[in-house]
PDB file of C-alpha atoms in Angstrom:
ATOM      1  CA  MET A   1       0.000   0.000   0.000  1.00  0.00           C
ATOM      2  CA  ASN A   2       1.029   3.654  -0.416  1.00  0.00           C
ATOM      3  CA  ARG A   3       1.908   5.365   2.839  1.00  0.00           C
ATOM      4  CA  SER A   4       1.099   9.019   3.583  1.00  0.00           C
ATOM      5  CA  ASP A   5       4.750   9.954   2.963  1.00  0.00           C
ATOM      6  CA  GLY A   6       4.512   8.494  -0.539  1.00  0.00           C
ATOM      7  CA  LEU A   7       6.519   5.347   0.163  1.00  0.00           C
ATOM      8  CA  LEU A   8       5.266   1.963  -1.009  1.00  0.00           C
ATOM      9  CA  VAL A   9       5.079  -0.471   1.927  1.00  0.00           C
ATOM     10  CA  GLN A  10       4.088  -4.071   2.552  1.00  0.00           C
ATOM     11  CA  ASN A  11       0.830  -4.345   4.465  1.00  0.00           C
ATOM     12  CA  VAL A  12       1.477  -6.282   7.710  1.00  0.00           C
ATOM     13  CA  THR A  13      -0.513  -6.690  10.920  1.00  0.00           C
ATOM     14  CA  ASP A  14       0.779  -5.947  14.416  1.00  0.00           C
ATOM     15  CA  GLU A  15       0.754  -9.681  15.128  1.00  0.00           C
ATOM     16  CA  GLN A  16       2.938 -10.340  12.090  1.00  0.00           C
ATOM     17  CA  ILE A  17       5.336  -7.589  13.152  1.00  0.00           C
ATOM     18  CA  ALA A  18       5.620  -9.117  16.636  1.00  0.00           C
ATOM     19  CA  THR A  19       6.400 -12.500  15.053  1.00  0.00           C
ATOM     20  CA  TYR A  20       9.126 -10.924  12.932  1.00  0.00           C
ATOM     21  CA  VAL A  21      10.675  -9.204  15.952  1.00  0.00           C
ATOM     22  CA  ARG A  22      10.705 -12.427  18.000  1.00  0.00           C
ATOM     23  CA  GLY A  23      12.385 -14.221  15.120  1.00  0.00           C
ATOM     24  CA  PHE A  24      15.040 -11.523  14.786  1.00  0.00           C
ATOM     25  CA  ILE A  25      15.757 -11.663  18.521  1.00  0.00           C
ATOM     26  CA  ILE A  26      16.428 -15.390  18.085  1.00  0.00           C
ATOM     27  CA  TYR A  27      18.621 -14.450  15.104  1.00  0.00           C
ATOM     28  CA  GLY A  28      20.720 -12.222  17.348  1.00  0.00           C
ATOM     29  CA  ILE A  29      21.033 -14.773  20.143  1.00  0.00           C
ATOM     30  CA  GLU A  30      22.020 -17.541  17.743  1.00  0.00           C
ATOM     31  CA  GLY A  31      24.438 -15.194  16.014  1.00  0.00           C
ATOM     32  CA  CYS A  32      26.132 -14.452  19.343  1.00  0.00           C
ATOM     33  CA  LEU A  33      26.557 -18.168  20.061  1.00  0.00           C
ATOM     34  CA  LEU A  34      27.847 -18.811  16.546  1.00  0.00           C
ATOM     35  CA  ALA A  35      30.255 -15.867  16.480  1.00  0.00           C
ATOM     36  CA  ILE A  36      31.654 -16.308  19.997  1.00  0.00           C
ATOM     37  CA  SER A  37      32.159 -20.078  19.770  1.00  0.00           C
ATOM     38  CA  ASN A  38      33.890 -19.956  16.370  1.00  0.00           C
ATOM     39  CA  PHE A  39      35.922 -16.790  16.863  1.00  0.00           C
ATOM     40  CA  LEU A  40      37.204 -18.341  20.102  1.00  0.00           C
ATOM     41  CA  ILE A  41      38.568 -21.317  18.150  1.00  0.00           C
ATOM     42  CA  THR A  42      40.229 -18.971  15.650  1.00  0.00           C
ATOM     43  CA  LEU A  43      41.628 -16.784  18.428  1.00  0.00           C
ATOM     44  CA  VAL A  44      43.056 -19.698  20.407  1.00  0.00           C
ATOM     45  CA  VAL A  45      44.867 -21.084  17.365  1.00  0.00           C
ATOM     46  CA  PHE A  46      46.405 -17.771  16.371  1.00  0.00           C
ATOM     47  CA  VAL A  47      47.218 -16.499  19.860  1.00  0.00           C
ATOM     48  CA  TYR A  48      49.230 -19.563  20.891  1.00  0.00           C
ATOM     49  CA  SER A  49      52.195 -20.315  18.643  1.00  0.00           C
ATOM     50  CA  ASP A  50      52.260 -24.001  19.629  1.00  0.00           C
ATOM     51  CA  LEU A  51      48.799 -24.440  18.105  1.00  0.00           C
ATOM     52  CA  ARG A  52      49.540 -22.096  15.225  1.00  0.00           C
ATOM     53  CA  GLN A  53      52.405 -24.328  14.107  1.00  0.00           C
ATOM     54  CA  GLN A  54      50.094 -27.301  13.523  1.00  0.00           C
ATOM     55  CA  LYS A  55      48.649 -27.260  10.029  1.00  0.00           C
ATOM     56  CA  GLU A  56      45.448 -29.112  10.949  1.00  0.00           C
ATOM     57  CA  TYR A  57      44.532 -26.368  13.408  1.00  0.00           C
ATOM     58  CA  ILE A  58      45.260 -23.592  10.897  1.00  0.00           C
ATOM     59  CA  ILE A  59      42.805 -25.165   8.435  1.00  0.00           C
ATOM     60  CA  VAL A  60      40.204 -25.671  11.189  1.00  0.00           C
ATOM     61  CA  ALA A  61      40.721 -22.044  12.279  1.00  0.00           C
ATOM     62  CA  GLY A  62      40.008 -20.913   8.707  1.00  0.00           C
ATOM     63  CA  LEU A  63      36.679 -22.741   8.758  1.00  0.00           C
ATOM     64  CA  ALA A  64      35.908 -21.389  12.244  1.00  0.00           C
ATOM     65  CA  PHE A  65      36.578 -17.812  11.090  1.00  0.00           C
ATOM     66  CA  ALA A  66      34.133 -18.183   8.174  1.00  0.00           C
ATOM     67  CA  ASN A  67      31.551 -19.632  10.582  1.00  0.00           C
ATOM     68  CA  GLY A  68      32.145 -16.792  13.040  1.00  0.00           C
ATOM     69  CA  LEU A  69      31.648 -14.259  10.259  1.00  0.00           C
ATOM     70  CA  GLN A  70      28.332 -15.954   9.504  1.00  0.00           C
ATOM     71  CA  GLY A  71      27.351 -15.547  13.154  1.00  0.00           C
ATOM     72  CA  PHE A  72      28.331 -11.865  13.113  1.00  0.00           C
ATOM     73  CA  ALA A  73      26.005 -11.379  10.133  1.00  0.00           C
ATOM     74  CA  PHE A  74      23.154 -12.896  12.179  1.00  0.00           C
ATOM     75  CA  ILE A  75      23.839 -10.413  14.986  1.00  0.00           C
ATOM     76  CA  VAL A  76      23.873  -7.443  12.599  1.00  0.00           C
ATOM     77  CA  ALA A  77      20.744  -8.716  10.800  1.00  0.00           C
ATOM     78  CA  GLY A  78      18.829  -9.237  14.040  1.00  0.00           C
ATOM     79  CA  ILE A  79      19.663  -5.796  15.451  1.00  0.00           C
ATOM     80  CA  GLY A  80      19.397  -3.951  12.134  1.00  0.00           C
ATOM     81  CA  ARG A  81      16.030  -5.397  11.182  1.00  0.00           C
ATOM     82  CA  ILE A  82      14.494  -4.728  14.602  1.00  0.00           C
ATOM     83  CA  LEU A  83      15.727  -1.112  14.521  1.00  0.00           C
ATOM     84  CA  MET A  84      14.265  -0.636  11.037  1.00  0.00           C
ATOM     85  CA  ILE A  85      10.894  -2.048  12.146  1.00  0.00           C
ATOM     86  CA  LYS A  86      10.845   0.199  15.242  1.00  0.00           C
ATOM     87  CA  ALA A  87      11.719   3.212  13.073  1.00  0.00           C
ATOM     88  CA  GLY A  88       8.838   2.403  10.720  1.00  0.00           C
ATOM     89  CA  TYR A  89      10.946   1.558   7.669  1.00  0.00           C
ATOM     90  CA  GLY A  90      11.198  -2.222   7.992  1.00  0.00           C
ATOM     91  CA  PHE A  91       8.429  -2.932   5.470  1.00  0.00           C
ATOM     92  CA  VAL A  92       9.072  -0.121   3.005  1.00  0.00           C
ATOM     93  CA  LEU A  93       9.625  -1.771  -0.379  1.00  0.00           C
ATOM     94  CA  VAL A  94      13.149  -1.527  -1.787  1.00  0.00           C
ATOM     95  CA  SER A  95      14.937  -3.005  -4.793  1.00  0.00           C
ATOM     96  CA  ARG A  96      16.967  -6.214  -4.845  1.00  0.00           C
ATOM     97  CA  TRP A  97      20.098  -4.122  -5.370  1.00  0.00           C
ATOM     98  CA  GLN A  98      19.346  -2.141  -2.198  1.00  0.00           C
ATOM     99  CA  CYS A  99      18.765  -5.414  -0.335  1.00  0.00           C
ATOM    100  CA  SER A 100      22.066  -6.804  -1.584  1.00  0.00           C
ATOM    101  CA  MET A 101      23.790  -3.724  -0.122  1.00  0.00           C
ATOM    102  CA  ALA A 102      22.281  -4.234   3.349  1.00  0.00           C
ATOM    103  CA  VAL A 103      25.179  -4.639   5.800  1.00  0.00           C
ATOM    104  CA  TRP A 104      24.141  -8.121   6.944  1.00  0.00           C
ATOM    105  CA  ASN A 105      23.683  -9.338   3.364  1.00  0.00           C
ATOM    106  CA  LEU A 106      27.121  -8.014   2.416  1.00  0.00           C
ATOM    107  CA  ILE A 107      28.667 -10.018   5.256  1.00  0.00           C
ATOM    108  CA  TRP A 108      26.668 -13.115   4.260  1.00  0.00           C
ATOM    109  CA  LEU A 109      27.723 -12.542   0.653  1.00  0.00           C
ATOM    110  CA  PHE A 110      31.318 -13.228   1.725  1.00  0.00           C
ATOM    111  CA  ALA A 111      30.762 -15.648   4.603  1.00  0.00           C
ATOM    112  CA  THR A 112      28.414 -18.199   3.000  1.00  0.00           C
ATOM    113  CA  PRO A 113      30.477 -19.221  -0.072  1.00  0.00           C
ATOM    114  CA  TRP A 114      33.623 -19.010   2.061  1.00  0.00           C
ATOM    115  CA  GLN A 115      32.093 -21.499   4.494  1.00  0.00           C
ATOM    116  CA  ASP A 116      31.349 -23.894   1.639  1.00  0.00           C
ATOM    117  CA  THR A 117      34.802 -23.757   0.034  1.00  0.00           C
ATOM    118  CA  THR A 118      36.586 -23.979   3.399  1.00  0.00           C
ATOM    119  CA  LEU A 119      34.538 -27.052   4.324  1.00  0.00           C
ATOM    120  CA  LEU A 120      35.636 -28.612   1.035  1.00  0.00           C
ATOM    121  CA  MET A 121      39.288 -27.764   1.773  1.00  0.00           C
ATOM    122  CA  VAL A 122      39.027 -29.478   5.169  1.00  0.00           C
ATOM    123  CA  SER A 123      37.852 -32.656   3.427  1.00  0.00           C
ATOM    124  CA  ILE A 124      40.585 -32.385   0.781  1.00  0.00           C
ATOM    125  CA  ASP A 125      43.174 -31.964   3.525  1.00  0.00           C
ATOM    126  CA  ARG A 126      41.979 -35.129   5.282  1.00  0.00           C
ATOM    127  CA  PHE A 127      42.049 -37.035   1.989  1.00  0.00           C
ATOM    128  CA  ILE A 128      45.645 -35.977   1.322  1.00  0.00           C
ATOM    129  CA  ALA A 129      46.600 -36.773   4.923  1.00  0.00           C
ATOM    130  CA  VAL A 130      45.328 -40.374   4.864  1.00  0.00           C
ATOM    131  CA  ALA A 131      46.258 -41.085   1.234  1.00  0.00           C
ATOM    132  CA  PHE A 132      49.873 -39.926   1.612  1.00  0.00           C
ATOM    133  CA  PRO A 133      50.517 -39.867   5.383  1.00  0.00           C
ATOM    134  CA  LEU A 134      54.332 -39.900   5.407  1.00  0.00           C
ATOM    135  CA  ARG A 135      54.497 -37.142   2.803  1.00  0.00           C
ATOM    136  CA  TYR A 136      51.777 -35.185   4.628  1.00  0.00           C
ATOM    137  CA  PHE A 137      53.823 -35.173   7.837  1.00  0.00           C
ATOM    138  CA  SER A 138      56.615 -33.321   6.026  1.00  0.00           C
ATOM    139  CA  TYR A 139      54.352 -30.458   4.898  1.00  0.00           C
ATOM    140  CA  SER A 140      54.882 -27.128   6.645  1.00  0.00           C
ATOM    141  CA  THR A 141      52.241 -24.656   7.803  1.00  0.00           C
ATOM    142  CA  LYS A 142      52.508 -22.930   4.397  1.00  0.00           C
ATOM    143  CA  TYR A 143      50.459 -25.828   3.036  1.00  0.00           C
ATOM    144  CA  ALA A 144      47.629 -25.033   5.485  1.00  0.00           C
ATOM    145  CA  TYR A 145      47.677 -21.310   4.713  1.00  0.00           C
ATOM    146  CA  LEU A 146      47.611 -22.170   1.002  1.00  0.00           C
ATOM    147  CA  LEU A 147      44.479 -24.298   1.427  1.00  0.00           C
ATOM    148  CA  ASN A 148      42.778 -21.446   3.294  1.00  0.00           C
ATOM    149  CA  PHE A 149      43.799 -19.082   0.485  1.00  0.00           C
ATOM    150  CA  PHE A 150      42.327 -21.452  -2.121  1.00  0.00           C
ATOM    151  CA  ALA A 151      39.067 -21.507  -0.135  1.00  0.00           C
ATOM    152  CA  TYR A 152      38.933 -17.701  -0.210  1.00  0.00           C
ATOM    153  CA  VAL A 153      39.719 -17.506  -3.936  1.00  0.00           C
ATOM    154  CA  GLY A 154      37.152 -20.232  -4.670  1.00  0.00           C
ATOM    155  CA  ALA A 155      34.430 -18.085  -3.097  1.00  0.00           C
ATOM    156  CA  LEU A 156      35.202 -14.966  -5.188  1.00  0.00           C
ATOM    157  CA  PRO A 157      33.413 -15.921  -8.469  1.00  0.00           C
ATOM    158  CA  GLN A 158      30.160 -16.512  -6.614  1.00  0.00           C
ATOM    159  CA  ILE A 159      30.490 -13.184  -4.796  1.00  0.00           C
ATOM    160  CA  SER A 160      31.247 -11.249  -7.991  1.00  0.00           C
ATOM    161  CA  ALA A 161      28.376 -12.837  -9.928  1.00  0.00           C
ATOM    162  CA  SER A 162      25.925 -12.054  -7.123  1.00  0.00           C
ATOM    163  CA  VAL A 163      26.838  -8.345  -7.112  1.00  0.00           C
ATOM    164  CA  VAL A 164      26.636  -8.010 -10.910  1.00  0.00           C
ATOM    165  CA  ILE A 165      23.253  -9.778 -11.172  1.00  0.00           C
ATOM    166  CA  SER A 166      21.700  -7.862  -8.245  1.00  0.00           C
ATOM    167  CA  TYR A 167      22.649  -4.513  -9.800  1.00  0.00           C
ATOM    168  CA  SER A 168      20.239  -5.168 -12.680  1.00  0.00           C
ATOM    169  CA  TYR A 169      17.245  -5.178 -10.297  1.00  0.00           C
ATOM    170  CA  GLN A 170      16.459  -1.551  -9.397  1.00  0.00           C
ATOM    171  CA  GLU A 171      12.662  -1.639  -8.929  1.00  0.00           C
ATOM    172  CA  PRO A 172      11.138  -1.792  -5.398  1.00  0.00           C
ATOM    173  CA  GLU A 173      10.046  -5.379  -4.721  1.00  0.00           C
ATOM    174  CA  PHE A 174      10.823  -6.473  -1.142  1.00  0.00           C
ATOM    175  CA  PRO A 175      10.484  -5.054   2.383  1.00  0.00           C
ATOM    176  CA  ALA A 176      13.603  -3.316   3.702  1.00  0.00           C
ATOM    177  CA  ILE A 177      14.235  -6.000   6.343  1.00  0.00           C
ATOM    178  CA  CYS A 178      15.824  -7.756   3.330  1.00  0.00           C
ATOM    179  CA  TYR A 179      16.258 -11.507   3.606  1.00  0.00           C
ATOM    180  CA  THR A 180      19.259 -12.907   1.752  1.00  0.00           C
ATOM    181  CA  GLN A 181      17.290 -14.085  -1.290  1.00  0.00           C
ATOM    182  CA  SER A 182      15.688 -10.640  -1.593  1.00  0.00           C
ATOM    183  CA  GLY A 183      19.046  -9.245  -2.673  1.00  0.00           C
ATOM    184  CA  GLN A 184      19.599 -11.749  -5.498  1.00  0.00           C
ATOM    185  CA  GLY A 185      17.967 -12.837  -8.730  1.00  0.00           C
ATOM    186  CA  ASP A 186      15.568 -15.764  -8.298  1.00  0.00           C
ATOM    187  CA  GLY A 187      17.467 -17.998 -10.705  1.00  0.00           C
ATOM    188  CA  PHE A 188      20.851 -17.130  -9.249  1.00  0.00           C
ATOM    189  CA  PHE A 189      19.658 -17.728  -5.676  1.00  0.00           C
ATOM    190  CA  ARG A 190      18.442 -21.214  -6.641  1.00  0.00           C
ATOM    191  CA  PHE A 191      21.759 -21.798  -8.393  1.00  0.00           C
ATOM    192  CA  LYS A 192      23.643 -20.774  -5.215  1.00  0.00           C
ATOM    193  CA  LEU A 193      21.539 -23.155  -3.133  1.00  0.00           C
ATOM    194  CA  MET A 194      22.263 -25.996  -5.538  1.00  0.00           C
ATOM    195  CA  LEU A 195      25.978 -25.144  -5.658  1.00  0.00           C
ATOM    196  CA  ARG A 196      26.134 -25.017  -1.861  1.00  0.00           C
ATOM    197  CA  PHE A 197      24.352 -28.344  -1.673  1.00  0.00           C
ATOM    198  CA  CYS A 198      26.726 -29.959  -4.211  1.00  0.00           C
ATOM    199  CA  ILE A 199      29.877 -28.639  -2.492  1.00  0.00           C
ATOM    200  CA  THR A 200      28.611 -29.878   0.874  1.00  0.00           C
ATOM    201  CA  VAL A 201      27.696 -33.309  -0.512  1.00  0.00           C
ATOM    202  CA  ILE A 202      31.135 -33.638  -2.141  1.00  0.00           C
ATOM    203  CA  SER A 203      32.790 -32.599   1.129  1.00  0.00           C
ATOM    204  CA  LEU A 204      30.812 -35.216   3.046  1.00  0.00           C
ATOM    205  CA  ALA A 205      31.174 -37.944   0.391  1.00  0.00           C
ATOM    206  CA  LEU A 206      34.964 -37.622   0.558  1.00  0.00           C
ATOM    207  CA  TYR A 207      34.846 -39.054   4.071  1.00  0.00           C
ATOM    208  CA  VAL A 208      33.931 -42.482   2.655  1.00  0.00           C
ATOM    209  CA  PRO A 209      37.326 -42.971   0.935  1.00  0.00           C
ATOM    210  CA  ILE A 210      38.977 -41.004   3.754  1.00  0.00           C
ATOM    211  CA  LEU A 211      37.872 -43.514   6.398  1.00  0.00           C
ATOM    212  CA  ILE A 212      38.844 -46.427   4.142  1.00  0.00           C
ATOM    213  CA  LEU A 213      42.297 -44.953   3.520  1.00  0.00           C
ATOM    214  CA  LEU A 214      42.628 -44.201   7.230  1.00  0.00           C
ATOM    215  CA  GLN A 215      42.553 -47.942   7.958  1.00  0.00           C
ATOM    216  CA  LYS A 216      45.354 -48.429   5.453  1.00  0.00           C
ATOM    217  CA  ALA A 217      47.365 -45.606   7.034  1.00  0.00           C
ATOM    218  CA  LEU A 218      46.929 -47.176  10.487  1.00  0.00           C
ATOM    219  CA  LYS A 219      48.291 -50.485   9.173  1.00  0.00           C
ATOM    220  CA  THR A 220      51.246 -48.606   7.698  1.00  0.00           C
ATOM    221  CA  GLY A 221      51.858 -47.005  11.086  1.00  0.00           C
ATOM    222  CA  GLN A 222      51.840 -50.379  12.827  1.00  0.00           C
ATOM    223  CA  SER A 223      54.567 -51.630  10.504  1.00  0.00           C
ATOM    224  CA  ILE A 224      56.857 -48.676  11.304  1.00  0.00           C
ATOM    225  CA  SER A 225      58.778 -48.979  14.530  1.00  0.00           C
ATOM    226  CA  GLU A 226      59.917 -45.354  14.797  1.00  0.00           C
ATOM    227  CA  ARG A 227      58.209 -43.766  17.766  1.00  0.00           C
ATOM    228  CA  GLN A 228      57.752 -40.320  16.212  1.00  0.00           C
ATOM    229  CA  VAL A 229      55.955 -41.674  13.141  1.00  0.00           C
ATOM    230  CA  ALA A 230      53.732 -43.831  15.357  1.00  0.00           C
ATOM    231  CA  ALA A 231      52.710 -40.714  17.303  1.00  0.00           C
ATOM    232  CA  GLN A 232      51.959 -38.888  14.061  1.00  0.00           C
ATOM    233  CA  ILE A 233      49.798 -41.746  12.781  1.00  0.00           C
ATOM    234  CA  SER A 234      47.925 -41.798  16.090  1.00  0.00           C
ATOM    235  CA  ARG A 235      47.254 -38.083  15.806  1.00  0.00           C
ATOM    236  CA  LEU A 236      46.224 -38.501  12.176  1.00  0.00           C
ATOM    237  CA  LYS A 237      43.577 -40.970  13.308  1.00  0.00           C
ATOM    238  CA  LYS A 238      42.273 -38.674  16.039  1.00  0.00           C
ATOM    239  CA  VAL A 239      42.073 -35.564  13.837  1.00  0.00           C
ATOM    240  CA  THR A 240      40.404 -37.447  10.967  1.00  0.00           C
ATOM    241  CA  ILE A 241      37.775 -39.091  13.172  1.00  0.00           C
ATOM    242  CA  THR A 242      37.045 -35.757  14.867  1.00  0.00           C
ATOM    243  CA  LEU A 243      36.478 -34.028  11.531  1.00  0.00           C
ATOM    244  CA  ALA A 244      34.346 -36.984  10.390  1.00  0.00           C
ATOM    245  CA  ILE A 245      32.146 -36.419  13.459  1.00  0.00           C
ATOM    246  CA  SER A 246      31.922 -32.740  12.496  1.00  0.00           C
ATOM    247  CA  ALA A 247      30.888 -33.814   8.977  1.00  0.00           C
ATOM    248  CA  PHE A 248      27.999 -35.808  10.451  1.00  0.00           C
ATOM    249  CA  PHE A 249      26.730 -32.640  12.133  1.00  0.00           C
ATOM    250  CA  VAL A 250      26.989 -30.821   8.788  1.00  0.00           C
ATOM    251  CA  LEU A 251      24.812 -33.529   7.233  1.00  0.00           C
ATOM    252  CA  LEU A 252      22.256 -33.240  10.024  1.00  0.00           C
ATOM    253  CA  PHE A 253      22.043 -29.459  10.412  1.00  0.00           C
ATOM    254  CA  SER A 254      23.034 -28.156   6.985  1.00  0.00           C
ATOM    255  CA  THR A 255      22.398 -30.651   4.182  1.00  0.00           C
ATOM    256  CA  VAL A 256      18.942 -31.774   5.360  1.00  0.00           C
ATOM    257  CA  PRO A 257      17.648 -28.172   5.818  1.00  0.00           C
ATOM    258  CA  ASP A 258      19.078 -27.274   2.388  1.00  0.00           C
ATOM    259  CA  ILE A 259      17.088 -30.137   0.835  1.00  0.00           C
ATOM    260  CA  ILE A 260      13.924 -28.923   2.581  1.00  0.00           C
ATOM    261  CA  GLU A 261      14.511 -25.378   1.307  1.00  0.00           C
ATOM    262  CA  MET A 262      15.177 -26.494  -2.284  1.00  0.00           C
ATOM    263  CA  LEU A 263      11.980 -28.567  -2.249  1.00  0.00           C
ATOM    264  CA  ASN A 264      10.144 -25.477  -0.905  1.00  0.00           C
ATOM    265  CA  ILE A 265       8.275 -27.571   1.664  1.00  0.00           C
ATOM    266  CA  LEU A 266       7.947 -24.795   4.260  1.00  0.00           C
ATOM    267  CA  THR A 267       6.364 -21.394   3.661  1.00  0.00           C
ATOM    268  CA  ASP A 268       8.043 -19.907   6.749  1.00  0.00           C
ATOM    269  CA  LYS A 269      11.802 -20.306   6.207  1.00  0.00           C
ATOM    270  CA  LEU A 270      12.828 -18.779   9.563  1.00  0.00           C
ATOM    271  CA  PRO A 271      13.083 -22.153  11.396  1.00  0.00           C
ATOM    272  CA  LEU A 272      15.424 -23.423   8.652  1.00  0.00           C
ATOM    273  CA  TYR A 273      17.687 -20.387   8.940  1.00  0.00           C
ATOM    274  CA  ILE A 274      17.908 -20.986  12.699  1.00  0.00           C
ATOM    275  CA  ILE A 275      18.485 -24.770  12.545  1.00  0.00           C
ATOM    276  CA  VAL A 276      21.096 -24.540   9.791  1.00  0.00           C
ATOM    277  CA  ASN A 277      23.710 -23.138  12.190  1.00  0.00           C
ATOM    278  CA  GLY A 278      23.529 -26.003  14.687  1.00  0.00           C
ATOM    279  CA  ASN A 279      26.632 -27.736  13.356  1.00  0.00           C
ATOM    280  CA  GLU A 280      28.799 -24.585  13.500  1.00  0.00           C
ATOM    281  CA  ILE A 281      27.807 -23.980  17.129  1.00  0.00           C
ATOM    282  CA  ALA A 282      28.603 -27.622  17.961  1.00  0.00           C
ATOM    283  CA  TYR A 283      32.173 -27.325  16.624  1.00  0.00           C
ATOM    284  CA  ILE A 284      33.606 -25.759  19.773  1.00  0.00           C
ATOM    285  CA  PHE A 285      32.277 -28.637  21.882  1.00  0.00           C
ATOM    286  CA  ILE A 286      33.546 -31.271  19.439  1.00  0.00           C
ATOM    287  CA  TYR A 287      37.017 -29.737  19.168  1.00  0.00           C
ATOM    288  CA  SER A 288      37.433 -29.026  22.879  1.00  0.00           C
ATOM    289  CA  LEU A 289      36.311 -32.546  23.825  1.00  0.00           C
ATOM    290  CA  ARG A 290      38.439 -34.308  21.191  1.00  0.00           C
ATOM    291  CA  PHE A 291      41.565 -32.090  21.148  1.00  0.00           C
ATOM    292  CA  LYS A 292      43.290 -31.714  24.489  1.00  0.00           C
ATOM    293  CA  ASP A 293      45.541 -28.889  23.284  1.00  0.00           C
ATOM    294  CA  ILE A 294      42.528 -26.895  21.971  1.00  0.00           C
ATOM    295  CA  ARG A 295      40.811 -27.441  25.315  1.00  0.00           C
ATOM    296  CA  GLN A 296      43.898 -26.299  27.211  1.00  0.00           C
ATOM    297  CA  GLY A 297      44.191 -23.321  24.870  1.00  0.00           C
ATOM    298  CA  LEU A 298      40.621 -22.220  25.605  1.00  0.00           C
ATOM    299  CA  ILE A 299      41.207 -22.536  29.349  1.00  0.00           C
ATOM    300  CA  SER A 300      44.494 -20.620  29.101  1.00  0.00           C
ATOM    301  CA  LEU A 301      42.821 -17.906  27.022  1.00  0.00           C
ATOM    302  CA  PHE A 302      40.073 -17.409  29.604  1.00  0.00           C
ATOM    303  CA  LEU A 303      42.632 -17.324  32.433  1.00  0.00           C
ATOM    304  CA  LEU A 304      44.969 -15.049  30.408  1.00  0.00           C
ATOM    305  CA  ARG A 305      47.957 -17.298  30.902  1.00  0.00           C
ATOM    306  CA  PRO A 306      50.497 -18.977  28.581  1.00  0.00           C
ATOM    307  CA  LEU A 307      49.625 -22.332  27.075  1.00  0.00           C
ATOM    308  CA  LYS A 308      51.234 -25.292  28.811  1.00  0.00           C
ATOM    309  CA  LYS A 309      53.617 -27.268  26.646  1.00  0.00           C
ATOM    310  CA  ASN A 310      52.290 -30.618  25.476  1.00  0.00           C
ATOM    311  CA  ASN A 311      55.057 -32.612  23.892  1.00  0.00           C
ATOM    312  CA  ALA A 312      52.728 -35.355  22.688  1.00  0.00           C
ATOM    313  CA  ALA A 313      50.528 -32.873  20.917  1.00  0.00           C
ATOM    314  CA  LEU A 314      53.475 -31.076  19.374  1.00  0.00           C
ATOM    315  CA  ALA A 315      55.146 -34.197  18.051  1.00  0.00           C
ATOM    316  CA  PRO A 316      53.471 -34.105  14.614  1.00  0.00           C
ATOM    317  CA  ARG A 317      55.196 -30.857  13.669  1.00  0.00           C
ATOM    318  CA  GLN A 318      58.671 -32.084  14.663  1.00  0.00           C
ATOM    319  CA  THR A 319      59.194 -34.183  11.549  1.00  0.00           C
ATOM    320  CA  SER A 320      62.812 -34.969  10.796  1.00  0.00           C
ATOM    321  CA  THR A 321      64.342 -35.016   7.325  1.00  0.00           C
ATOM    322  CA  ARG A 322      65.217 -38.678   7.820  1.00  0.00           C
ATOM    323  CA  THR A 323      61.546 -39.560   8.395  1.00  0.00           C
TER     324      THR A 323
END
């Protein structure tokens, strides 16, 4: 309808507005959990040099940073949308281009494809680790930073295409609270959903050969008497199984909701957007329970003290030329 100030607005009832506000409050709360839990993992790895010198943790920290950025977008979206509704501009119709330029959508524009490509790099890293374990042990941290760089570069085409396509939509169509799909072309948004789904499925499917090759790597480790290599193989097993557990949570909280969204089963998509972050929030519990040095790092960070040395945990990065 046309408002007295000449602006075109979506007609909503007070009850609908209250429902929106409650949903955006949940957005903010979930965003806080997502951002804090994942940024903590990133911070712990990069604050303590002993953790920063282990390539597995650098790659995990890259994924955690992308997840934390996603959580920050939820916080900004929750607060920004509520403020717009309270100011009376939340349901003023704007163009897709204007929606794409909303602060929270700009953050999501970077964070979402970055999450997908980083998840794929984690799976590729585990495949390389179990397929060529002795060679993998000789890789330096540059290898891990390179994988994180590839994940970032892999997200750029999707980001660029989204901006270019959105610019062609200049007519007012959607309320200014601007959901993510409101800032993109319909066809391109469906394409992004399908691409995200395919990347996630590939990332998860890689764990089938990964777990098979892990058994082979464990047998190789049993045949080598050198103590250092045995410790590295043991750590390889622990890291791989931990990331496989994380992959199961991705299947449960990300892939299944994506299927539901693509099939357009639900008219109200808010529950899906809330559920889809369950796996990222669970990461801090999985990593702290499975990795003693991550757990000690979190405790040390909270207590503002140096990280205790853990020779067993540090063994994998002390690979000799002879090995």
